[in-house]
mmCIF file of C-alpha atoms in Angstrom:
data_model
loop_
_atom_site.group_PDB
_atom_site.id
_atom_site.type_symbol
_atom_site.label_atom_id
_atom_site.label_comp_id
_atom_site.label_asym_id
_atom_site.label_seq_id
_atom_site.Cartn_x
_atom_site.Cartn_y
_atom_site.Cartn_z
ATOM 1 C CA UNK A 1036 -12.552 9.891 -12.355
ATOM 2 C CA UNK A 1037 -10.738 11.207 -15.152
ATOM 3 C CA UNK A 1038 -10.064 9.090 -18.314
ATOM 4 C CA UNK A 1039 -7.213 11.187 -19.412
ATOM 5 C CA UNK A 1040 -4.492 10.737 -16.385
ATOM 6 C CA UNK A 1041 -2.944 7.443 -17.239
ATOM 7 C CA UNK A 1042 -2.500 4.856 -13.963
ATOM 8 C CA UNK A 1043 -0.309 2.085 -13.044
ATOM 9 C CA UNK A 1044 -1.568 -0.331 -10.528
ATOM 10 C CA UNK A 1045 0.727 -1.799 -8.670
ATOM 11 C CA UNK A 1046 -1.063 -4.645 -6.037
ATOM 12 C CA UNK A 1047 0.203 -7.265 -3.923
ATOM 13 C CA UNK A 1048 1.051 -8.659 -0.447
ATOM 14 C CA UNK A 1049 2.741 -7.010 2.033
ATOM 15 C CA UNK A 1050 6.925 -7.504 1.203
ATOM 16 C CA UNK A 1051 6.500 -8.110 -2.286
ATOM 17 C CA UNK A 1052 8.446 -4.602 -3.025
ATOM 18 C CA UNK A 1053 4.887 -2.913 -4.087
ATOM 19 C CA UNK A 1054 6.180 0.615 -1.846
ATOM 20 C CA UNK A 1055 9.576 1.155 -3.245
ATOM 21 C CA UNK A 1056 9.065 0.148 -7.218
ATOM 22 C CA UNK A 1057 6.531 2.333 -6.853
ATOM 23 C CA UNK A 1058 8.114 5.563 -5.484
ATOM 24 C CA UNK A 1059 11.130 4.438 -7.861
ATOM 25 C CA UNK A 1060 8.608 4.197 -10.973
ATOM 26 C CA UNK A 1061 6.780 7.656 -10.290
ATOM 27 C CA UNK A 1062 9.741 9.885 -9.374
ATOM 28 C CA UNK A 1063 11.561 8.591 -12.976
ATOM 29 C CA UNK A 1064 8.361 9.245 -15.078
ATOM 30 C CA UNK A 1065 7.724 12.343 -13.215
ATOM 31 C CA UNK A 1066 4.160 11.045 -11.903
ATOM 32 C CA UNK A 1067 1.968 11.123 -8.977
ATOM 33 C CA UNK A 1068 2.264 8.644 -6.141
ATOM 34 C CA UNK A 1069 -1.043 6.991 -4.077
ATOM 35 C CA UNK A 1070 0.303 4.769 -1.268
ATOM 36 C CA UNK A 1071 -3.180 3.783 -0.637
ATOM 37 C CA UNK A 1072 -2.373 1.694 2.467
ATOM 38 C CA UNK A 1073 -0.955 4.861 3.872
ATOM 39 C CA UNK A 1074 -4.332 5.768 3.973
ATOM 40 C CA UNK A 1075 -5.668 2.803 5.909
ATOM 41 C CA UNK A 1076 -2.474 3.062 8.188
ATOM 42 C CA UNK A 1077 -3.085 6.006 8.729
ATOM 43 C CA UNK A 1078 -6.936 5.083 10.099
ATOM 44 C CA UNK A 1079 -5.455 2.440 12.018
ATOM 45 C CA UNK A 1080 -2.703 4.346 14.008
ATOM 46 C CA UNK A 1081 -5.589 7.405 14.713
ATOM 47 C CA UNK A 1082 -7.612 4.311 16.192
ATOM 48 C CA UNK A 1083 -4.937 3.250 18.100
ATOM 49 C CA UNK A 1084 -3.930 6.549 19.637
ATOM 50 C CA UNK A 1085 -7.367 6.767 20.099
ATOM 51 C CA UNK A 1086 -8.290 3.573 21.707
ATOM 52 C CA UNK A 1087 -11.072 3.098 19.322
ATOM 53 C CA UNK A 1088 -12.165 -1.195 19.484
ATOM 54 C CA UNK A 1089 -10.731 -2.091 15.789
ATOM 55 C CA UNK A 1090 -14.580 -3.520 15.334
ATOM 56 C CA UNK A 1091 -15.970 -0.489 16.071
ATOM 57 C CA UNK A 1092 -17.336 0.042 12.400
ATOM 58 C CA UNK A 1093 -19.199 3.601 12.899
ATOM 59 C CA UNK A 1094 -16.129 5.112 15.318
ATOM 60 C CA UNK A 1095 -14.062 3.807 12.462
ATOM 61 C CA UNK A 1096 -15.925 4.735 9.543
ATOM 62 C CA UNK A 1097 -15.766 8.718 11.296
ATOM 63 C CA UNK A 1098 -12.344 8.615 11.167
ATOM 64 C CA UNK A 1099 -11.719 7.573 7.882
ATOM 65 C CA UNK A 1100 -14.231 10.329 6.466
ATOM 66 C CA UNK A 1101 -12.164 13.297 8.717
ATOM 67 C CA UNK A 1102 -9.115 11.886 8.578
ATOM 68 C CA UNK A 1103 -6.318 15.043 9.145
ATOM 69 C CA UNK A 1104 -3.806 13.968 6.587
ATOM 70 C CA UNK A 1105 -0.723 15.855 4.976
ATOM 71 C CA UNK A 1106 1.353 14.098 2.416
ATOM 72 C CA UNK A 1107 4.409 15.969 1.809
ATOM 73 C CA UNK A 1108 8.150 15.810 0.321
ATOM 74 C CA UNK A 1109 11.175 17.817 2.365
ATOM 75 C CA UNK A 1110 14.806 17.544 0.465
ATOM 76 C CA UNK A 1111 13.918 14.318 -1.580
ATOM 77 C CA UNK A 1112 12.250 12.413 1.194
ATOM 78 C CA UNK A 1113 8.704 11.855 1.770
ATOM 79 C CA UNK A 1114 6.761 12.266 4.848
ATOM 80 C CA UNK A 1115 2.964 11.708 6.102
ATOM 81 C CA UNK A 1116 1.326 14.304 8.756
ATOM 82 C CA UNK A 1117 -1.628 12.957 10.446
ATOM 83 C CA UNK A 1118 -3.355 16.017 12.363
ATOM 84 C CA UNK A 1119 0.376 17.923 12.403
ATOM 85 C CA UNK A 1120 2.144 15.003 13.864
ATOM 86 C CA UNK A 1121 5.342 13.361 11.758
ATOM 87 C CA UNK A 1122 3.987 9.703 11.671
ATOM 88 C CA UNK A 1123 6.243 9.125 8.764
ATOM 89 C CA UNK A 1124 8.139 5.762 10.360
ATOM 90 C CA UNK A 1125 4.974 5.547 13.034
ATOM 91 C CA UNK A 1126 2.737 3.895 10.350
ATOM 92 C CA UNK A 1127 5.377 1.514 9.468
ATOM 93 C CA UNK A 1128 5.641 -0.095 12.905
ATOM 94 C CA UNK A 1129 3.986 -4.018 12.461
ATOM 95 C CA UNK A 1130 1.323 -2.767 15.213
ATOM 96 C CA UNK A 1131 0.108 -0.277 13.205
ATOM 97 C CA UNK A 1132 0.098 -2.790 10.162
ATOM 98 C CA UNK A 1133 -1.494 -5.692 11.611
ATOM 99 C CA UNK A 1134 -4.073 -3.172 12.443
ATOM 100 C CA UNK A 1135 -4.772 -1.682 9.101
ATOM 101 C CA UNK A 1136 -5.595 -5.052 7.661
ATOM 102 C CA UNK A 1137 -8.201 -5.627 9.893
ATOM 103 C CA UNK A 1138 -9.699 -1.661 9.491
ATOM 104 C CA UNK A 1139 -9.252 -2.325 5.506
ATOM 105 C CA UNK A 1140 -11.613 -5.639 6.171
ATOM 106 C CA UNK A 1141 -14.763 -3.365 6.984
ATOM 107 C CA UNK A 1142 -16.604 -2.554 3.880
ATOM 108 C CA UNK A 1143 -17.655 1.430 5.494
ATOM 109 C CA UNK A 1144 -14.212 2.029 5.610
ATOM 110 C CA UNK A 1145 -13.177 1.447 2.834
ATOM 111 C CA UNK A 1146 -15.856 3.256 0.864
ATOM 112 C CA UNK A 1147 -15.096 6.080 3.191
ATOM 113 C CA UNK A 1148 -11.659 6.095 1.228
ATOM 114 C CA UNK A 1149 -12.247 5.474 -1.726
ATOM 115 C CA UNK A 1150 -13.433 8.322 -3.908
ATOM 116 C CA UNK A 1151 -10.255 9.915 -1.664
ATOM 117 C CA UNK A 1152 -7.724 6.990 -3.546
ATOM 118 C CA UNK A 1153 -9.446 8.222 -7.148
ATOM 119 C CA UNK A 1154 -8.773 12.001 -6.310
ATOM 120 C CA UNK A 1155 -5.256 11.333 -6.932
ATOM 121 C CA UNK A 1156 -5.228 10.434 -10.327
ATOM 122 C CA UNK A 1157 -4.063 13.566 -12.185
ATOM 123 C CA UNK A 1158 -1.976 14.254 -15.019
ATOM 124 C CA UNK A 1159 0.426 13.776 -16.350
ATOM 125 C CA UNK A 1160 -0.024 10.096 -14.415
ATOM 126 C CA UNK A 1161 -0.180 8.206 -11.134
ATOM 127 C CA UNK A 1162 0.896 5.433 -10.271
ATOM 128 C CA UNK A 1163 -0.752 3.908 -7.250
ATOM 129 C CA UNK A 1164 0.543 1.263 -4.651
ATOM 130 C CA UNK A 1165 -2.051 -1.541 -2.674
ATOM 131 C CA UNK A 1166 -4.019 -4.270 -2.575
ATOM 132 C CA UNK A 1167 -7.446 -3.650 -4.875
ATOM 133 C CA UNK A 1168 -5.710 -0.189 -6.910
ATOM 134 C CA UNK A 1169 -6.676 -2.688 -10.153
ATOM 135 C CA UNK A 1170 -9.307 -4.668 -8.615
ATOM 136 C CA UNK A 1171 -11.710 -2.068 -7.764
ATOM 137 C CA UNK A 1172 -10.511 1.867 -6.993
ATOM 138 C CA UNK A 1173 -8.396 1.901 -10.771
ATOM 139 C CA UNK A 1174 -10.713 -0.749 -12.755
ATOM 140 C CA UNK A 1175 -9.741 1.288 -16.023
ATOM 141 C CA UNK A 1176 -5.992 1.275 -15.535
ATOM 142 C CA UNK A 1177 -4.300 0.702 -18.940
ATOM 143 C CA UNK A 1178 -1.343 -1.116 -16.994
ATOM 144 C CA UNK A 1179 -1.609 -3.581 -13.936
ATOM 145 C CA UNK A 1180 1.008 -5.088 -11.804
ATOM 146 C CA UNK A 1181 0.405 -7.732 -9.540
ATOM 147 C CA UNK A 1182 3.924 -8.337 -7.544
ATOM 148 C CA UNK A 1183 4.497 -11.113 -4.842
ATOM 149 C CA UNK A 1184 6.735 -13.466 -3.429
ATOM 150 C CA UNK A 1185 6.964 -16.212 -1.016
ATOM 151 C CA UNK A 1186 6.002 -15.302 2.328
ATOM 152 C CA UNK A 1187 9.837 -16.478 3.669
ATOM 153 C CA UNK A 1188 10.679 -13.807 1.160
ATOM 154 C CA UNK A 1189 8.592 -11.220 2.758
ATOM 155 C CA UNK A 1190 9.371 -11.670 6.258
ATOM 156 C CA UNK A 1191 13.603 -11.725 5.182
ATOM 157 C CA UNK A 1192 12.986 -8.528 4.015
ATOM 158 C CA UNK A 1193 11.080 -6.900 7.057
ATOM 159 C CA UNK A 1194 13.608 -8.760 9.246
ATOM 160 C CA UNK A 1195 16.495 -6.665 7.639
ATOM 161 C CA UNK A 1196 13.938 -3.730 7.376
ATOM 162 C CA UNK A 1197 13.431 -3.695 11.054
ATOM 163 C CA UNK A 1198 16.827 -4.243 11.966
ATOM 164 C CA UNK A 1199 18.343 -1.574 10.244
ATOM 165 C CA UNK A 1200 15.736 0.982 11.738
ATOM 166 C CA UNK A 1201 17.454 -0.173 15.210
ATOM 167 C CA UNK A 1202 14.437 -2.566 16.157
ATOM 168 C CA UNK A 1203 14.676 -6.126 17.585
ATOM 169 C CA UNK A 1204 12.602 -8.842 15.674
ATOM 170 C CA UNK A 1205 11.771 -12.533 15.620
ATOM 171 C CA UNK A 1206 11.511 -14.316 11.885
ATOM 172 C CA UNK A 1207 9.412 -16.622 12.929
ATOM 173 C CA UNK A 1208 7.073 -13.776 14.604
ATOM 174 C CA UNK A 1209 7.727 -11.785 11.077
ATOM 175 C CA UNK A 1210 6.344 -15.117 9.246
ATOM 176 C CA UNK A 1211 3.460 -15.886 11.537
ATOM 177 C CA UNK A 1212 2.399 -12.429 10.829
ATOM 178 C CA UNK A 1213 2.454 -11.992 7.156
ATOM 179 C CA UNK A 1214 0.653 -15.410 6.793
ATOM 180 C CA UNK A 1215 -1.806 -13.967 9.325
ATOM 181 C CA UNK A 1216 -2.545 -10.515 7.292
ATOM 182 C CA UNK A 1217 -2.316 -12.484 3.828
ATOM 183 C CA UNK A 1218 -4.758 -14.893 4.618
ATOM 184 C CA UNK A 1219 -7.322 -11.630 6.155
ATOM 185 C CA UNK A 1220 -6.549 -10.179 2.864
ATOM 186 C CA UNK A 1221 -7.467 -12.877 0.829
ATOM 187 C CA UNK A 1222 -10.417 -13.776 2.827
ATOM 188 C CA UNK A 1223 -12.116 -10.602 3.467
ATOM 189 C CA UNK A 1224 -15.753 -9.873 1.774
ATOM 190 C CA UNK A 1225 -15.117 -6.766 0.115
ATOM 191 C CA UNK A 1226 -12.268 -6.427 -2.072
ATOM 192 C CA UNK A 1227 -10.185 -9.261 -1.162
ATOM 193 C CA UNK A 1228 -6.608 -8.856 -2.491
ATOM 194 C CA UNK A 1229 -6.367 -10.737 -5.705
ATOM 195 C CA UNK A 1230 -4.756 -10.185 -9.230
ATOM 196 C CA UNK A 1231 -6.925 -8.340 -11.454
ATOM 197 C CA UNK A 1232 -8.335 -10.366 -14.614
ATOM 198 C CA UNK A 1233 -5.728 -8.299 -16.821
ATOM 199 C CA UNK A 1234 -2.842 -8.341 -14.566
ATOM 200 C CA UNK A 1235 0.480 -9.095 -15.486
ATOM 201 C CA UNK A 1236 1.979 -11.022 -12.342
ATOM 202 C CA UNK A 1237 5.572 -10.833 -11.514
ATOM 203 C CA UNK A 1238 6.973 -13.036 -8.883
ATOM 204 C CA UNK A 1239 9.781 -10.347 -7.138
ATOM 205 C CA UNK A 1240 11.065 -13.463 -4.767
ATOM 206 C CA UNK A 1241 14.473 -13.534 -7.437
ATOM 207 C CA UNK A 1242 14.183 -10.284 -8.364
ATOM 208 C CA UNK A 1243 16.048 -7.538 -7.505
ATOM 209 C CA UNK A 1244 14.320 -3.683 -7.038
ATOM 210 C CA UNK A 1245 16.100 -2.749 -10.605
ATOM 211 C CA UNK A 1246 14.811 -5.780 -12.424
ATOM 212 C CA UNK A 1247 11.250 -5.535 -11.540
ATOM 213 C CA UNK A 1248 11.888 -1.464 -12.161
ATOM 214 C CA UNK A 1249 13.240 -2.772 -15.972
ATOM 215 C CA UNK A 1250 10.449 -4.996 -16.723
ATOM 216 C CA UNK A 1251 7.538 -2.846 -15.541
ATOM 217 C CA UNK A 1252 9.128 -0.274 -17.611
ATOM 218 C CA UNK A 1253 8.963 -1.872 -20.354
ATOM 219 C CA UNK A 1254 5.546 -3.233 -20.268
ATOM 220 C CA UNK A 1255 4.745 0.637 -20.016
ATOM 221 C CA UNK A 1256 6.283 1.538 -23.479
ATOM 222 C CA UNK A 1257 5.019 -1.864 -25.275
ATOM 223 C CA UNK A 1258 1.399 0.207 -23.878
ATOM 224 C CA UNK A 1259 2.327 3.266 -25.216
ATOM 225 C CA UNK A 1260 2.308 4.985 -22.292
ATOM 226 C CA UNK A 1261 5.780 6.262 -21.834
#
């Protein structure tokens, strides 16, 4: 891994605002973007389209070690190829989701994407988006962000998410759900999502996206690093 590229981890639960700070953050500085749980998302919707079992650790383990990804950006906007399809919104769905929590629980998996997550880290920085980015793939990062909020938070903010992609939802569902996938999180075995010893926590649950943009800012040039 190189020690020169400079990295800001950026961890939390699902909702806490982790995706969009992030892209906001890299495209100002000008730095590379890791959406690790793109990655596992990714593994989980090939499993699904595949019909793999979502225990089955050496089907899943395959996967993640071919996995036919493209990461690109068309006028401003980002999109994710998996083997030439546009799955861009397709990861996104809660399906997908729920099912990339429980393919992130298996320890082969993840190793199977992890030196992949540490490839990405180039200069002139990167700024990567997950659940263990400061825990365990970044343990070196010179800047760590650990952003939450309640879970009613969370599931407000998919609500409006998925209503204003045109799809029908339930809060309560929403809630169940995100209580579900934090508590798998948590209470995996290997890398269980937690704040890093030397991460600075920010609760986003009264925060707006430009306020939690300001202070992580700043935190990067008290370090020097802008």
């Amino acid at each position: 891994m190189s020690q020169t590229a400079p990295v800001l981890t950026i961890d939390g639960p699902g909702g806490a605002g982790k995706g969009t700070i992030s892209r906001m953050i890299a495209e100002r500085l000008g730095w590379h973007l890791l959406d690790s749980g793109a990655l596992y998302r990714l593994t989980a919707l090939a499993a699904l389209r595949k019909e793999m079992a979502l225990d089955d650790v050496e089907r899943l383990t395959r996967q993640a070690q071919r996995l036919d990804v493209v990461f690109a950006v068309e006028d401003g906007a980002a999109r994710i190829l998996l083997e030439g399809d546009d799955v861009t919104r397709a990861i996104r769905r809660e399906e997908v989701g729920n099912a990339a929590s429980q393919v992130a629980a298996l320890p082969p998996v993840r190793e199977a994407l992890l030196q992949r997550q540490r490839d990405f880290r180039q200069a002139p920085g990167l700024v990567a988006d997950g659940r263990d980015m400061g825990t365990v793939v970044f343990t070196d990062a010179p800047l760590k962000i650990y952003l939450t909020a309640s879970a009613e938070e969370r599931a407000q903010r998919r609500l409006r998410q998925l209503r204003e992609a045109g799809e029908d939802a339930r809060l309560a569902t929403l809630l169940e759900e995100i209580q579900a996938r934090d508590a798998r999180d948590m209470q995996r075995a290997v890398a269980p999502l937690k704040p890093a010893a030397d991460a600075v926590e920010l609760d986003t649950t009264q925060l707006d996206i430009p306020e939690v943009v300001e202070r992580i800012e700043t935190l990067l040039a008290e370090r020097g690093l802008t």
